[in-house]
Amino acid sequence: MSSPKDDRTPAADNAREAIRPGSGRNEPRESAGNGGELHQEVAGASSDPASFLTDNFGHRIADNQNSLRAGERGPSLLEDFVLREKIFHFDHERIPERIVHARGSGAHGVFECTRAIPEITKASIFQKKGATCPVFVRFSTVAGGAGSVDTPRDVRGFAVKFYTETGNWDLVGNNIPVFFIQDAMKFPDLVHSVKMEADRGYPQAASAHDTFWDFVSLMPESLHMIMWAMSDRAIPRSFRMMEGFGVHTFRFVNESGEGKFVKFHWRPVLGMESLVWDEAVKIAGADPDFHRRDLFEAIAGGGFPAWDLGVQVFDEEWAAGQPYDVLDATKLIPEEEIPLQVVGRLTLNRNVDNFFAETEQVAFLPSNVIPGIDFTNDPLLQGRLFSYLDTQKSRLGTTNFHQIPINAPKCPFHNFQRDGMMQTLVPTGRANYEPNSLAQAGEDAGPRACADTGFVSFPENAERNDPAEKLRIRAELFADHYSQAALFYHSQTENEQAHIASAIVFELSKVAIPHIRERVVARLRNVDEDLAKRVAAGLAIDLPKKAKAAREPIAMNPSDALSIQKKALDTLEGRKIGILFAEGSDKAAIDALKAQIEKAGGTAFLVAPKVGGIAVKGGTLKADGQLAGSPSVVFDAVASILMPEAAEKLAEQGAAVQWFMDAYGHCKTIAHCPGTQVILDKAGVEKDDGVVPVEDFAKVGAKRHWAREAKLRDLA
């Protein structure tokens, strides 16, 4: 029986079951697009109005996968009202917290050009060796809210604001060189899927749930990023030991107007290092602010973290010869093909004075570039150029957010933009337009454009593209979703491959819908057959039929640059060593070990059962932290100097046994005195290359001993 007609307004009608969002029940028809992307469409001539995807004004949408472009590989068009509305609504979904990258940590510093490259770019900061400019850097997680923890498995934001003499340049990137999606059209869908599930509000800051993996399993373009996200790159030891990438292909332009493609890389001077998953989970409980505290304390203590800026520069001819598209943000360029040129160094040397005013209010815009740096037709980048400006206005409440000190350029800025909410400047005179002739009347006529020194977009729009066409389509090479995922996996050590397989098993074990797990494993068979078998075995499911690839993957040579363990530095610099002591411990031995660590550039942190002054051999010694509140998970290596009597007492304390058990389980160096053996025995610590007498600590250092891991835990 049909419902009687009522007099409710159209707005009230929108609450009706038939047209409320998500009410469509029809099974969609599926097809693959030109880039291998999945299209789900209304099957047949459906009469159910709830089955049709529309914009907010009821216009039915023909393609929800691709933005409108000027040609197959061309720039996105401003007339694309579907893209603009979708991203506009997404940008304004939450206030005032960032929708993504909400939990961040920031610091001030300086960038120095270490190699001038005027022949490649006219960007002011690269014209002279030794040239410097101030910077502000914000590190962040992506999925969690501002109150989440520092160590979830997640991508990390790595955003740098250069305050150059020719304006602000914002290099807004991540610690992973590729991304989940190829087109900005899909960004709201990606983030909606990875955020807390809409009906229950959890899990927070985690990708191990149904909706994320459902999205991933239907978007094979995400598989390369999944390899990175399931690797140890997604659980970094600290921001100081994390790489950064500009992700997109940008363009350098020199004074002659010649352009070349460029990829940006940040390489930590301290080298890369990551946690193990068990360690990351325990740190989340022991110190939710682990990364934020590490960065703040390092800078406050004078251990200024630094990164070298490397660039990969190449031309259109080289790009055209590759088996992948350099405008595809899900692809990287192996360093073996285009080696990095180091052109500068970033050093963070000052903590913020006020977290809210600086770290929270800083606004990064990929559209902030300076003459000599320009965009390409990367469809993900094109969408970001619109999205960031819009979302900053929403989050900071005013179009004048650029006047907030942390966002303001440090060079002069003048224009005819006036008024607006929270206007803090006081422009004088009546010249708020141009052209004008007020100067002829003796008045201030205001600033004017300058063709010689102003920003001029790179004029060529070739990039193997026909700009005469307006299409919702992806370039054919975008359809290869698996070759680089396989490249990444095959570039890892055997141990790192086990970590990836185990991470996928863990994440998929949290997925409650069986067909999603099976679909992911079917996709993995295109990456590596052994990986798929390991994951299937770890989930206790049959190996599903291999998913059909939109474009058959090709074999690529492994790249050592993609492995953390292959690039690990054997150093104590920047590392934090926990030294356990108790009553009667030898103060001279402790002081000697501490001096040895500090001389090598490390930090020694004294741990004891009590934090007040403790009587030791040679005087009194105060601890930096109490045993129960200073677990070994927050240190890069541990050492102990204990008298047998004190060790016997500590062996009865769970915190002391766990201290060594975790350090051993996380493959860290354990340097110990003979008196500690009673605790080591109880903790199940067996002698190996990383369990050494305390006097041999300097020979072994703070490195991980991965050969130990196989006997400690089951890995997929």
mmCIF file of C-alpha atoms in Angstrom, residues 28 59 86 202 207 222 236 263 347 415 429 489 504 603 653 673 688:
data_model
loop_
_atom_site.group_PDB
_atom_site.id
_atom_site.type_symbol
_atom_site.label_atom_id
_atom_site.label_comp_id
_atom_site.label_asym_id
_atom_site.label_seq_id
_atom_site.Cartn_x
_atom_site.Cartn_y
_atom_site.Cartn_z
ATOM 1 C CA PRO A 28 25.471 -2.697 -9.838
ATOM 2 C CA HIS A 59 22.006 15.705 -11.312
ATOM 3 C CA LYS A 86 32.556 16.370 -4.265
ATOM 4 C CA TYR A 202 35.716 3.027 15.265
ATOM 5 C CA SER A 207 43.162 0.701 8.496
ATOM 6 C CA SER A 222 46.040 1.029 -4.543
ATOM 7 C CA PRO A 236 58.752 4.683 11.667
ATOM 8 C CA LYS A 263 60.620 14.314 -8.220
ATOM 9 C CA THR A 347 67.763 21.328 9.492
ATOM 10 C CA ASN A 415 47.536 43.015 -3.830
ATOM 11 C CA GLY A 429 43.900 54.803 0.091
ATOM 12 C CA TYR A 489 58.014 -6.360 -2.543
ATOM 13 C CA ILE A 504 48.432 -7.915 5.680
ATOM 14 C CA THR A 603 71.523 9.858 24.324
ATOM 15 C CA GLN A 653 59.342 -7.633 39.364
ATOM 16 C CA CYS A 673 76.773 -7.138 33.321
ATOM 17 C CA ASP A 688 73.421 -14.051 20.280
#
